Coordinates of C-alpha atoms in Angstrom, one line a residue:
X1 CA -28.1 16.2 -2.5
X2 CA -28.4 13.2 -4.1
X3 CA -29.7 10.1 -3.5
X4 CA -27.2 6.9 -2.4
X5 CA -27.2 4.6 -5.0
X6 CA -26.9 0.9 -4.7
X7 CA -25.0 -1.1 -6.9
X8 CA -25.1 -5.1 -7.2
X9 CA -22.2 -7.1 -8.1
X10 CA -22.0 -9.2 -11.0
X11 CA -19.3 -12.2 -10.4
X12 CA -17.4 -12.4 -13.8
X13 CA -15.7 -15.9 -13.2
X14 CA -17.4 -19.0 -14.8
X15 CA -19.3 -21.0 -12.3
X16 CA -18.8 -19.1 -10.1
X17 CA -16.1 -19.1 -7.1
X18 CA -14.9 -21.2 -4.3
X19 CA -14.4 -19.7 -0.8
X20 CA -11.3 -17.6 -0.5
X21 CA -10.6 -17.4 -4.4
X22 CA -10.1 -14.4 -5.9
X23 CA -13.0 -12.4 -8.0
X24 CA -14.0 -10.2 -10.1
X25 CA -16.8 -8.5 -9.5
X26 CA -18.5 -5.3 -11.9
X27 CA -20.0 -2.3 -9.8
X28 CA -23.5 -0.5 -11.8
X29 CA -22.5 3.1 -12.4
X30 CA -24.3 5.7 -12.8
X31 CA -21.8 6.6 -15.8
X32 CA -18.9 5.8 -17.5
X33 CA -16.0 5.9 -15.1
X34 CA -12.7 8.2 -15.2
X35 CA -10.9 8.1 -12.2
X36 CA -10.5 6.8 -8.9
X37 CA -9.1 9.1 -6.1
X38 CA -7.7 6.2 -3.7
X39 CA -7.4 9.1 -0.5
X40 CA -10.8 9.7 -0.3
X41 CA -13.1 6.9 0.8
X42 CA -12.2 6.0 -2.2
X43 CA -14.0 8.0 -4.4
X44 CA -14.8 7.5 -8.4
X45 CA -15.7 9.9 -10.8
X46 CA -19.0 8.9 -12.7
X47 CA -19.2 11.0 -15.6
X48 CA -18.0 14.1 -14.1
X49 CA -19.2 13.7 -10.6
X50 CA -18.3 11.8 -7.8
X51 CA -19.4 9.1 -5.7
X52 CA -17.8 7.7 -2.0
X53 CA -17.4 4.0 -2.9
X54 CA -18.2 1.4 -0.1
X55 CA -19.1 -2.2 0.6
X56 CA -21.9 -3.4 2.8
X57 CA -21.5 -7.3 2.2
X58 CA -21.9 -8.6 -1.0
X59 CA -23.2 -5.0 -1.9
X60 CA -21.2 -2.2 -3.2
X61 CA -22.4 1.4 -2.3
X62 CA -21.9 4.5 -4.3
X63 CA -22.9 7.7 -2.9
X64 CA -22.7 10.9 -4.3
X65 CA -20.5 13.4 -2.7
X66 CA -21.8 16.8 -3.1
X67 CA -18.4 18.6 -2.6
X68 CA -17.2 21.1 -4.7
X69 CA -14.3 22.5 -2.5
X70 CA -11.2 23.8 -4.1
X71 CA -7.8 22.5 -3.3
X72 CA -5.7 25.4 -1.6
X73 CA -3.0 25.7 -4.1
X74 CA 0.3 27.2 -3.3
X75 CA 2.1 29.8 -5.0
X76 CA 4.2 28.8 -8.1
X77 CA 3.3 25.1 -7.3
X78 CA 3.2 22.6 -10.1
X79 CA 0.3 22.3 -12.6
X80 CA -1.8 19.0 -11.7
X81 CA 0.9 18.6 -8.7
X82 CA -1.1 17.3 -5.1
X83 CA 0.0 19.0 -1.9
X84 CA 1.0 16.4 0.5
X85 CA 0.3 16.6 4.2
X86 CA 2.0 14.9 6.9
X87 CA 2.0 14.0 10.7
X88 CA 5.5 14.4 12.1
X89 CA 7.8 16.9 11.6
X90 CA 6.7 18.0 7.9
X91 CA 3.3 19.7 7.6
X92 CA 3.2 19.9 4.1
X93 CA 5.1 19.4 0.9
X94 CA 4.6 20.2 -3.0
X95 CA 6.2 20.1 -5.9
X96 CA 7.3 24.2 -7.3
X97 CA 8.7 25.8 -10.3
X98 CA 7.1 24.5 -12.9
X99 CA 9.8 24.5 -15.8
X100 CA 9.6 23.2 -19.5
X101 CA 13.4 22.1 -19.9
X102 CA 12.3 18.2 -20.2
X103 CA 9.3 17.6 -23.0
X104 CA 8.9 13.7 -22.0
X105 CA 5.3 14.4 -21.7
X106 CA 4.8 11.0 -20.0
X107 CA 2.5 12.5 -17.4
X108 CA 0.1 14.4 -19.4
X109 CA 2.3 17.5 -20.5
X110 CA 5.7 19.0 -20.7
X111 CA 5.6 21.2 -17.6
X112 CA 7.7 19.0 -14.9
X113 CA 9.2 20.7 -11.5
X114 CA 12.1 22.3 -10.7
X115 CA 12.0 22.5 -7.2
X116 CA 10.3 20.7 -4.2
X117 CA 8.5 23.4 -1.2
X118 CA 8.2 21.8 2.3
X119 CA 6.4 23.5 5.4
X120 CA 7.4 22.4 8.3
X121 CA 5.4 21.8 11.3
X122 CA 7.3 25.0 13.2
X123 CA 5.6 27.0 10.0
X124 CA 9.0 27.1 8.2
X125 CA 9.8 27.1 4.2
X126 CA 12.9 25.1 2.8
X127 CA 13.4 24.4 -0.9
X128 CA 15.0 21.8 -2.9
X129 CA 16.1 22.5 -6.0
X130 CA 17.3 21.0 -9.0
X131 CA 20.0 21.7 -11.4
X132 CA 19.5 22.4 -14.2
X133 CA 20.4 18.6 -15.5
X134 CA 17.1 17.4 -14.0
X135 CA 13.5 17.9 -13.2
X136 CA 11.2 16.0 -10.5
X137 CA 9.0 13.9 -12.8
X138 CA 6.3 13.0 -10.7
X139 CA 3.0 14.8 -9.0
X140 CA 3.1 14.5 -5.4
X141 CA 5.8 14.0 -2.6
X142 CA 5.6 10.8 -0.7
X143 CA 6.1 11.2 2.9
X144 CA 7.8 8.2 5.1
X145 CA 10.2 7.8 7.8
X146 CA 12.9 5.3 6.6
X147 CA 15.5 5.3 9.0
X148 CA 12.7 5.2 12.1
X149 CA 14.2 8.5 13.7
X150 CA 10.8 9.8 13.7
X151 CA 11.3 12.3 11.0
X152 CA 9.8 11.7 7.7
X153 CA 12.1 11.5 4.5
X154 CA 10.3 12.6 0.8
X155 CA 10.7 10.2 -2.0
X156 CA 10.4 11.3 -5.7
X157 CA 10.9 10.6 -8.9
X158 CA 13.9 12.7 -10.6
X159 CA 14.3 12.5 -13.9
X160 CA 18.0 14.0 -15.6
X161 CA 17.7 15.1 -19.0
X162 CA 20.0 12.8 -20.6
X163 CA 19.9 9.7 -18.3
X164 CA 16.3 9.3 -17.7
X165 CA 15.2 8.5 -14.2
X166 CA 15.9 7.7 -10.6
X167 CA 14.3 7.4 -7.4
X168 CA 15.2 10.1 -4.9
X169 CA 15.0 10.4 -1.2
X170 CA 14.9 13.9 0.6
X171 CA 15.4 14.0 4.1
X172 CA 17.1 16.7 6.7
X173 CA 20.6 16.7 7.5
X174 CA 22.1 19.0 9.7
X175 CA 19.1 21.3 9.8
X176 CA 18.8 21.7 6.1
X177 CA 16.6 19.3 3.3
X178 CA 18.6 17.8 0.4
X179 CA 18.6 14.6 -2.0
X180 CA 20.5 12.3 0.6
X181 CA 20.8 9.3 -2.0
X182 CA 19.4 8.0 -4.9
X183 CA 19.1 4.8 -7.2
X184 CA 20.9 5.0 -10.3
X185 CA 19.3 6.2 -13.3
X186 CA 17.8 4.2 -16.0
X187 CA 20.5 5.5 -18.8
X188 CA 18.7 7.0 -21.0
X189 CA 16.8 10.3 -22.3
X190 CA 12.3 9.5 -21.8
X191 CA 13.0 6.3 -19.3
X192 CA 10.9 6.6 -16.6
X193 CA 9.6 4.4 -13.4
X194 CA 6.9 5.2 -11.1
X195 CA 6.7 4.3 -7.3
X196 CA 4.3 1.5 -6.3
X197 CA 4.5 1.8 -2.4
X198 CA 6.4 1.8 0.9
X199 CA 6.6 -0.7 3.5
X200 CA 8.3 -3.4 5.3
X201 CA 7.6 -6.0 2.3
X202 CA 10.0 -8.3 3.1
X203 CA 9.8 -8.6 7.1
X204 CA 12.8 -7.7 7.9
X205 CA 12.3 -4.9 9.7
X206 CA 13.6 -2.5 7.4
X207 CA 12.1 0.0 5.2
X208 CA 11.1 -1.2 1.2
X209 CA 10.2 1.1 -1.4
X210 CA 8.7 -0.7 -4.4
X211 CA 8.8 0.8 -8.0
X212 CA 8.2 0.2 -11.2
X213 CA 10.9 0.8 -13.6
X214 CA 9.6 1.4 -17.5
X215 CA 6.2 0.3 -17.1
X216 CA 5.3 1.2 -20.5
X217 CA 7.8 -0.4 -22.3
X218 CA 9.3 -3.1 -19.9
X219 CA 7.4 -3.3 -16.8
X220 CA 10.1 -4.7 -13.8
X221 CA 8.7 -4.3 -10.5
X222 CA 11.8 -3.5 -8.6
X223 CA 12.2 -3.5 -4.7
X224 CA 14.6 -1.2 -3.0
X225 CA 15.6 -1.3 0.8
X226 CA 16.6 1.2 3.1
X227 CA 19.8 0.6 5.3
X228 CA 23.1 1.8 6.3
X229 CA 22.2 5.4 4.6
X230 CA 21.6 3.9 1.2
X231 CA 19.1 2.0 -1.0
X232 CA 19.9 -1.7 -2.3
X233 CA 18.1 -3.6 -4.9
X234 CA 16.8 -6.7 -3.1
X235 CA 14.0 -8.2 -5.4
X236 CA 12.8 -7.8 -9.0
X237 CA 10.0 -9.7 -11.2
X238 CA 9.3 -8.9 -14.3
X239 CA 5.5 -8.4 -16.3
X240 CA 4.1 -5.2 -13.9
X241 CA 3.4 -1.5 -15.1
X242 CA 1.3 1.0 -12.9
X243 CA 0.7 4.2 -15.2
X244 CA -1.1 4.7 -18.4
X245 CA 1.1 6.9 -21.0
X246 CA -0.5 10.6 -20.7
X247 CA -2.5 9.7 -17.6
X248 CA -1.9 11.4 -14.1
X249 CA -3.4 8.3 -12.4
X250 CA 0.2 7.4 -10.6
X251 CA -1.3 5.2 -8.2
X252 CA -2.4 1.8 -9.9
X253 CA -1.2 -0.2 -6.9
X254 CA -2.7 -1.2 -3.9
X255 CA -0.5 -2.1 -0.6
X256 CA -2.4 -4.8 1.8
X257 CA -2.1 -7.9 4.0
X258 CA -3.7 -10.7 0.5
X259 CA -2.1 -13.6 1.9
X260 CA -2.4 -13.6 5.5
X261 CA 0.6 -13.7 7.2
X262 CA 0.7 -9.9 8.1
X263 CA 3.2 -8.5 6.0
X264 CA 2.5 -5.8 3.4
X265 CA 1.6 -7.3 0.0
X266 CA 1.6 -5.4 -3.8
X267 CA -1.5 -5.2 -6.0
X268 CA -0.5 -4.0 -9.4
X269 CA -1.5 -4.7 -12.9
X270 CA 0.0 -7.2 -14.9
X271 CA 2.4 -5.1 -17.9
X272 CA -0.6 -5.2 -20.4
X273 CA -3.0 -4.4 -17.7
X274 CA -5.3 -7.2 -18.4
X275 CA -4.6 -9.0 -15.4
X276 CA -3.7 -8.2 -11.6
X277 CA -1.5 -9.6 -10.1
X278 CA -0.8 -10.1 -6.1
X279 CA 2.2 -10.4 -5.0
X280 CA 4.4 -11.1 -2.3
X281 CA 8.2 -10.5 -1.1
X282 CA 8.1 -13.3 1.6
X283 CA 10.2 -15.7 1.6
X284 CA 11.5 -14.8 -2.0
X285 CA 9.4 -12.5 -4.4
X286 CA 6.3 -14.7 -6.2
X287 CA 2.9 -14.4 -7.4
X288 CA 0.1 -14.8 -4.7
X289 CA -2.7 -14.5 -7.3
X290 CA -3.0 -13.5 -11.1
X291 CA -6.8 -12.0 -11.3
X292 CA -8.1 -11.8 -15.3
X293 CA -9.5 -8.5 -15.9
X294 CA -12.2 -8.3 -18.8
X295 CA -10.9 -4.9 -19.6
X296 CA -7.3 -3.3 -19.1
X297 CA -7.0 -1.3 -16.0
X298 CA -6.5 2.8 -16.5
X299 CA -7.5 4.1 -13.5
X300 CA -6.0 4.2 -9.7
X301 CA -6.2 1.4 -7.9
X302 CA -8.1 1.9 -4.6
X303 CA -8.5 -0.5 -1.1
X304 CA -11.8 -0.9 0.0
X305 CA -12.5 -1.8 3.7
X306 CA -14.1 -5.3 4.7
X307 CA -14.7 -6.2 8.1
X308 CA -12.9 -9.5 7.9
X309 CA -10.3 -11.6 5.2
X310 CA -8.4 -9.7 2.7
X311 CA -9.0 -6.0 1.5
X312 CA -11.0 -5.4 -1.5
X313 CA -9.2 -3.6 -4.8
X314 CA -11.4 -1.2 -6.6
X315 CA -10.0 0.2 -10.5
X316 CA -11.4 1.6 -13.7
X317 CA -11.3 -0.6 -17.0
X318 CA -11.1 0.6 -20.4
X319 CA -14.6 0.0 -21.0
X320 CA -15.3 2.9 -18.8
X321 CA -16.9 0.2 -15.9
X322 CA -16.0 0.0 -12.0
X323 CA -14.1 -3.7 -11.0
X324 CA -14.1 -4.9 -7.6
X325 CA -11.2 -7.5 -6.7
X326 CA -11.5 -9.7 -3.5
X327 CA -11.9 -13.0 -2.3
X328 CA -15.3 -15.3 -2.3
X329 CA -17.0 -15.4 1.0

């Protein structure tokens, strides 16, 4: 076992910051760092190892995680793919049937999926699948209940051959799982967008799924709301992107309260990722804060817990050093 390591902060804004401005801050590694697993603590990858990432004050805490447990991988699932687990009706879900038919090769290879698995809590198997017009783009199923039935719905990202891509919803109607809607797709063959989160961002009491559409090329956050069985675009700012090209980091964005009024906010990078930006849906869609990074972001994004005031943002630069974003004491 190794030691815990301690890591001071280093604030990167001139002079310093007033109270409640944001900051950022660099974290000492004990190597250059890859990756950020934002489910797990978080933890970050240090030059092949990892280390659970905390704060203790003004102090950041890295601690070495001496875990080399395997991942219980299902049958035929997809290469890379992450088995989701869930709390209400669905026990589990994956992405299956690995297929080359689309070479886009956005998320690290050509091997997408043809078909989505999900175990149900009674221990049954159902199985989605795709024509043969379309793969699921994307690594792991996102659970949510939409509708509030109490029932979670799947959301994915389906990509068509010769259209490009759209965001799907799964859910269960009359006993059996199926795409019950989706938004329409980009147009075009290698277009892609990539979910930033799910919440009630706008306080209306209805369900919002956030996405990026193109956030390689063109970067427009996009906000999509669940009602009346179907999903309507109700906001949209431009300048955002939440995936490297070739990377399988899908989560650079962070959903928190960073303004105060208890609503659920968006952290994502700015389109160049030199920048993040906060932003918020309430009243209209703006720009709570614009942070300067002083290296473009690569990895996941990843919340880290404070007691009080708003959540820290942990990510990976370029450079190969650990950021922490959050707001002077």
């Amino acid at each position: 076992m190794r030691p815990a390591l301690f890591a001071s902060l280093i604030v990167l804004l001139a002079g310093g910051a007033q109270a409640g401005e944001w900051q950022v801050q660099t974290i000492k590694t004990p190597a250059r760092v890859t990756a950020i697993d934002p489910s797990q603590g978080p933890r970050v990858d240090a030059g092949g190892l990892w280390y659970r990432l905390s704060l203790e004050g003004a102090d950041a805490r890295l601690a070495y995680v001496d875990d080399d447990a395997k991942p219980d991988v299902p049958e035929n699932a997809l290469p890379h793919g992450r088995v989701a687990t869930g709390t209400r009706d669905i026990a589990r879900a994956w992405l299956s049937e690995p297929t080359p038919r689309y070479d886009h090769g956005v998320l690290g290879d050509k091997i997408e999926a043809g078909a989505l698995m999900i175990e149900t809590r009674d221990g049954k198997m159902q199985a989605v699948r795709l024509k043969d017009d379309a793969v699921f783009e994307d690594l792991t199923p996102r659970l949510a209940d939409l509708d509030g039935d109490g029932h979670d719905e799947i959301v994915l990202v389906k990509s068509y051959l010769k259209r490009g891509s759209a965001l799907a919803v799964i859910g269960r109607r009359d006993g059996k799982y199926a795409i019950i809607v989706e938004t329409p797709p980009i147009g075009a063959p290698n277009r892609w967008l990539n979910p930033v989160g799910i919440a009630d961002f706008n306080g209306d009491g209805k369900i919002d799924i956030a996405l990026v559409r193109m956030p390689h090329v063109l970067g427009e956050l996009e906000l999509w709301t669940w009602g009346d069985k179907r999903l309507t675009k109700t906001g949209e700012l431009a300048d955002t992107s939440n995936h490297v090209a070739g990377s399988r980091a899908l989560e650079m964005s962070v959903v928190a309260d960073f303004d105060g009024d208890r609503i659920p906010d968006l952290a994502v990078p700015s389109l160049d990722r030199t920048r993040l930006r906060l932003i918020s849906f309430v009243p209209e869609t703006h720009e709570i804060a614009s942070i300067a990074l002083p290296a473009k972001a690569v990895t996941n994004l990843a919340r880290v817990g404070t007691e009080q005031g708003a959540p820290a943002i942990a990510l990976g630069l370029a450079d190969g050093s650990l950021a922490l974003v959050r707001q002077a004491p």
